[in-house]
Coordinates of C-alpha atoms in Angstrom, one line a residue:
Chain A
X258 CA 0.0 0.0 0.0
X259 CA 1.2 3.3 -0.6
X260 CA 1.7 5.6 1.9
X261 CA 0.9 9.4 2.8
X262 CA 1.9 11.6 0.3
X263 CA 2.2 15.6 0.4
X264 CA 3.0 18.0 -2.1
X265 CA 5.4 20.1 -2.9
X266 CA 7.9 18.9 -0.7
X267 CA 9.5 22.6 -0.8
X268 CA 7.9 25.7 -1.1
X269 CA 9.3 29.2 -1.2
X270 CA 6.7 32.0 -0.5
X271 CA 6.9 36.0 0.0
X272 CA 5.0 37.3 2.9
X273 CA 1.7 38.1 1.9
X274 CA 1.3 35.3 0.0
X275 CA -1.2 32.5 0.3
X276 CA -0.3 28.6 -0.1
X277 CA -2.2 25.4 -0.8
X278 CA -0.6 22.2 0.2
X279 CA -1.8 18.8 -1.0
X280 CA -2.3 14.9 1.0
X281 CA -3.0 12.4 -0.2
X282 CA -4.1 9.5 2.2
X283 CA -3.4 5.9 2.4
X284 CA -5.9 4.0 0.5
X285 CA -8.9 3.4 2.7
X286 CA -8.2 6.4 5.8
X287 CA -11.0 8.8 5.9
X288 CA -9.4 11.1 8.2
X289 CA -6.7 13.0 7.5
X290 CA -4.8 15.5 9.5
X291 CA -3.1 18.3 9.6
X292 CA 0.3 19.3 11.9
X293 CA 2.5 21.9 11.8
X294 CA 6.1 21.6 13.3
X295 CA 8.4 24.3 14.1
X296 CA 11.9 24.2 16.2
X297 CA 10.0 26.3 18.5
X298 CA 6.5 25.4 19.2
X299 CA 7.1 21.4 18.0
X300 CA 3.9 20.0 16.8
X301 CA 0.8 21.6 17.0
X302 CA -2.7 20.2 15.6
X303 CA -4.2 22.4 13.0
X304 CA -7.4 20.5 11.8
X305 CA -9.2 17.2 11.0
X306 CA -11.2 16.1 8.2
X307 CA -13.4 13.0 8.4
X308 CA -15.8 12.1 5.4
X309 CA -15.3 15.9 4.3
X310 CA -16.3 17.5 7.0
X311 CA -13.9 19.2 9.7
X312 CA -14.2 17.2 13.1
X313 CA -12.0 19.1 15.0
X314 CA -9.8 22.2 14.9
X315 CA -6.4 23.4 16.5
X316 CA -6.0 27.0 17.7
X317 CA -4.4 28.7 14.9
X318 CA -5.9 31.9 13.0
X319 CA -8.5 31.9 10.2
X320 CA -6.0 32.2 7.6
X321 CA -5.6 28.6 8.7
X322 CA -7.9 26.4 6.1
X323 CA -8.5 23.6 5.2
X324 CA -10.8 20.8 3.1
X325 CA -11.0 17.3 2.1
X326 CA -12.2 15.8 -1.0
X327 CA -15.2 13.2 -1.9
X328 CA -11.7 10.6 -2.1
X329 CA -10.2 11.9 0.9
X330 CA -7.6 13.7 -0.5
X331 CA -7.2 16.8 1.6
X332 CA -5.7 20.3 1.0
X333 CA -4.5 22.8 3.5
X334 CA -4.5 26.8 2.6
X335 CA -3.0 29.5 4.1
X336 CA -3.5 32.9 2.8
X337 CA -1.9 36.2 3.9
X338 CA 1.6 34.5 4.7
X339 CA 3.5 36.0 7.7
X340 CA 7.1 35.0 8.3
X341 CA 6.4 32.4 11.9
X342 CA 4.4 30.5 8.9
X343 CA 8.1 29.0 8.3
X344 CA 7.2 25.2 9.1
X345 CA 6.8 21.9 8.2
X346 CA 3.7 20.8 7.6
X347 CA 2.9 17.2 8.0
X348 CA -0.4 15.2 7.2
X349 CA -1.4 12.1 8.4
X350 CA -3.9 9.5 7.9
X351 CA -6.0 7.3 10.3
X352 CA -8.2 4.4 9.3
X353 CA -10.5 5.3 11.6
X354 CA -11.8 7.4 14.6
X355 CA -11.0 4.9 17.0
X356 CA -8.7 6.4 19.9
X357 CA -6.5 3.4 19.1
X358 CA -6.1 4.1 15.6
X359 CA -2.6 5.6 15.3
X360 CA -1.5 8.6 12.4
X361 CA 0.1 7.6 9.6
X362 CA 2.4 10.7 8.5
X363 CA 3.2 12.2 5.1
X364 CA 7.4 13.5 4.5
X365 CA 5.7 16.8 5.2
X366 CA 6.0 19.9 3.2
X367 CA 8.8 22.4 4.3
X368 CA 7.3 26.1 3.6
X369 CA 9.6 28.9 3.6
X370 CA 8.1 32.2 4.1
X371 CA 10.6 35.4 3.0
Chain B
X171 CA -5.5 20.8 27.2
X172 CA -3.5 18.2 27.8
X173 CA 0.5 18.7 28.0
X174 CA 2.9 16.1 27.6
X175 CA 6.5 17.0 28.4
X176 CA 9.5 14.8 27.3
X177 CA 12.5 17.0 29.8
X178 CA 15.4 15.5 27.9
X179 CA 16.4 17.7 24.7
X180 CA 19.2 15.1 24.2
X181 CA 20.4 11.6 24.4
X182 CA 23.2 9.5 23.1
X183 CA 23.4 5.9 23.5
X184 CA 26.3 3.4 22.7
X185 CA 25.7 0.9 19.6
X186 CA 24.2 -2.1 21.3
X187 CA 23.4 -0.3 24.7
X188 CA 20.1 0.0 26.6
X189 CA 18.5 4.0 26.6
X190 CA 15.6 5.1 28.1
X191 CA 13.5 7.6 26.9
X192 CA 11.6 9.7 29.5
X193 CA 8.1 11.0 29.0
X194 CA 5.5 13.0 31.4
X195 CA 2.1 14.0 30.9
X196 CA -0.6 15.7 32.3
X197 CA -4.5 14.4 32.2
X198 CA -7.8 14.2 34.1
X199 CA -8.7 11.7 31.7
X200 CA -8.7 8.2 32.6
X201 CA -9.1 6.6 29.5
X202 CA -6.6 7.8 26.6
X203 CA -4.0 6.6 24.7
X204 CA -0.4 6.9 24.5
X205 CA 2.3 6.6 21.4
X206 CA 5.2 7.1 20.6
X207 CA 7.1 8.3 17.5
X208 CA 10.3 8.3 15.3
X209 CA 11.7 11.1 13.6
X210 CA 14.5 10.2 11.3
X211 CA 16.3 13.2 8.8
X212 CA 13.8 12.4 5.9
X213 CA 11.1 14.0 8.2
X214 CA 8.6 10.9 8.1
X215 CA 7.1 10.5 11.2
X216 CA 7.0 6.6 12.1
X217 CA 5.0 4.8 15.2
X218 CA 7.7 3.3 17.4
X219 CA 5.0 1.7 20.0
X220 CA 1.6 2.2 21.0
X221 CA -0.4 2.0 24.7
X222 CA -4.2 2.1 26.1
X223 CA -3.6 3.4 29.3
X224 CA -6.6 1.2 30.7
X225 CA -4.3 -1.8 30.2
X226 CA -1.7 -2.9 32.9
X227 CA 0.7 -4.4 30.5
X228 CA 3.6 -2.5 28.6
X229 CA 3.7 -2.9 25.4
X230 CA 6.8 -4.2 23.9
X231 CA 7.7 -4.5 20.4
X232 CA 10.6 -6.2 19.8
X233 CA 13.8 -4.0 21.0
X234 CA 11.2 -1.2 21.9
X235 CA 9.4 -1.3 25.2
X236 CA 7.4 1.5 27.4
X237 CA 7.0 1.6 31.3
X238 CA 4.0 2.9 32.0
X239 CA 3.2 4.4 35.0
X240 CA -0.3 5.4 35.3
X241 CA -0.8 6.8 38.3
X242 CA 2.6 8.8 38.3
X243 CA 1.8 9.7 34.6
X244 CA 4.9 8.3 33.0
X245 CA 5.4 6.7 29.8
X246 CA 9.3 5.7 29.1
X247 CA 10.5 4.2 26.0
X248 CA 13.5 1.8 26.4
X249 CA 15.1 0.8 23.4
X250 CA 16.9 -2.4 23.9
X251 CA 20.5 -3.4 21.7
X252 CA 20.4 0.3 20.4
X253 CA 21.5 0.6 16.2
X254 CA 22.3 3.0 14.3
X255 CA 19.5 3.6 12.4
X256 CA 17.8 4.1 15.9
X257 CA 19.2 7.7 15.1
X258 CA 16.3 10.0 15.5
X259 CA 13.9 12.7 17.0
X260 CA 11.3 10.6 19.4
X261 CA 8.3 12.3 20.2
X262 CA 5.7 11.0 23.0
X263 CA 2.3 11.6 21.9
X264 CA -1.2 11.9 23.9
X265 CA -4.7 10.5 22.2
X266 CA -7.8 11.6 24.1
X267 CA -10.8 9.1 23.2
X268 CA -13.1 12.5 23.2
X269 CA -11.1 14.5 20.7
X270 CA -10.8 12.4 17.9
X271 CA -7.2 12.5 16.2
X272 CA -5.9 15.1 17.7
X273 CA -2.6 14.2 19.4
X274 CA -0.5 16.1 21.7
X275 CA 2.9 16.1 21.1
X276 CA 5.7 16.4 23.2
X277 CA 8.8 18.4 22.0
X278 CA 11.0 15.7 21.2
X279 CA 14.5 13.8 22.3
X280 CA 16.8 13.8 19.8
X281 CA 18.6 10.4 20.4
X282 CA 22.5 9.6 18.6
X283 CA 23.9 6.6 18.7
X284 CA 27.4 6.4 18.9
X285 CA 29.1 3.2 17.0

């Protein structure tokens, strides 16, 4: 089976900006979510789709978006891009909504905001 | 929220030494779930070894084992016969049944082993 996959991998933005990143699930996990990692904050949760709809959202700012697809493909968007955007985002997949269902995580997409 | 703290930045271990891990957390919750994960360079995050905190047992799989300690709201990792490709950021991570898949991450030991 073929993993999580994210793209870009790299992405070089200006401030002001806005961004879409791509997931793509593993075959099968409806819910997909969303992470961003930074050398000073670690992980944080930004949001969860299940079935297309958001079940749950992280505390992060409205330029924050999301939205998941009929095939649960999911993209993330963040528009107005501010510098302490600088991250790695990482998706993950989960074949269910079972506590005990762990993440399965994408290589992440490493956005550089100038 | 729930706040899981790993206090060790750093670790090194010796090629086919025993390390420990140390992770702490804070909860009211008595049912939740506990996990933790590997780092490597290429930035994929991988599940090292999982635990439902309602069961006594630690979970082991193969070199990798956790001491749970409920009550004291600990959550080790040993890693057993330590490789080189143990190399890595470890993260501890906290599942709450109520809140679907949103985990809570600690901020990570960053293991070497030396050969």
């Amino acid at each position: 089976k073929a993993g999580v996959t994210q793209t870009p991998r790299y992405l070089i933005k200006t401030r002001g900006q806005q961004v879409t990143l791509s997931c793509s699930p593993i075959s099968g996990h409806r819910s997909v979510s969303w992470y961003q990692q930074t050398p000073g904050q670690g992980l944080q949760f930004l949001f969860e789709y299940f079935s297309e709809t958001q079940r749950n959202k992280g505390n992060f700012p409205g330029r924050f978006s999301g939205r998941q697809f009929s095939n649960s493909r999911s993209e993330m968007n963040v528009s107005t891009l501010e510098l302490g955007d600088s991250a790695l985002y990482l998706c993950a997949s989960s074949a269910g909504t079972g506590p005990n269902s762990p993440l399965h995580f994408g290589n992440g997409t490493r956005l550089t905001v100038t | 929220a729930q706040t899981v703290t790993q206090s060790q930045p750093e670790m090194s271990v010796q090629e086919a030494e025993t390390v420990t891990l140390s992770c702490t957390y804070d909860t009211s919750e008595s049912d939740y779930y506990l996990f933790w994960y590997k780092q490597p360079p290429s930035r994929q995050m991988i599940l090292v070894i999982r635990q439902e905190a309602y069961k006594q047992q630690n979970a082991t799989e193969n070199r990798f084992s956790v001491n749970f300690q409920k009550a004291a709201k600990s959550f080790s990792l040993k890693i057993s016969d330590s490789q080189l490709g143990d190399a890595a950021m470890y993260f501890c991570a906290y599942r709450s049944p109520n809140t679907g898949n949103q985990f809570y991450f600690g901020t990570g030991t960053s293991l070497t082993v030396i050969p």
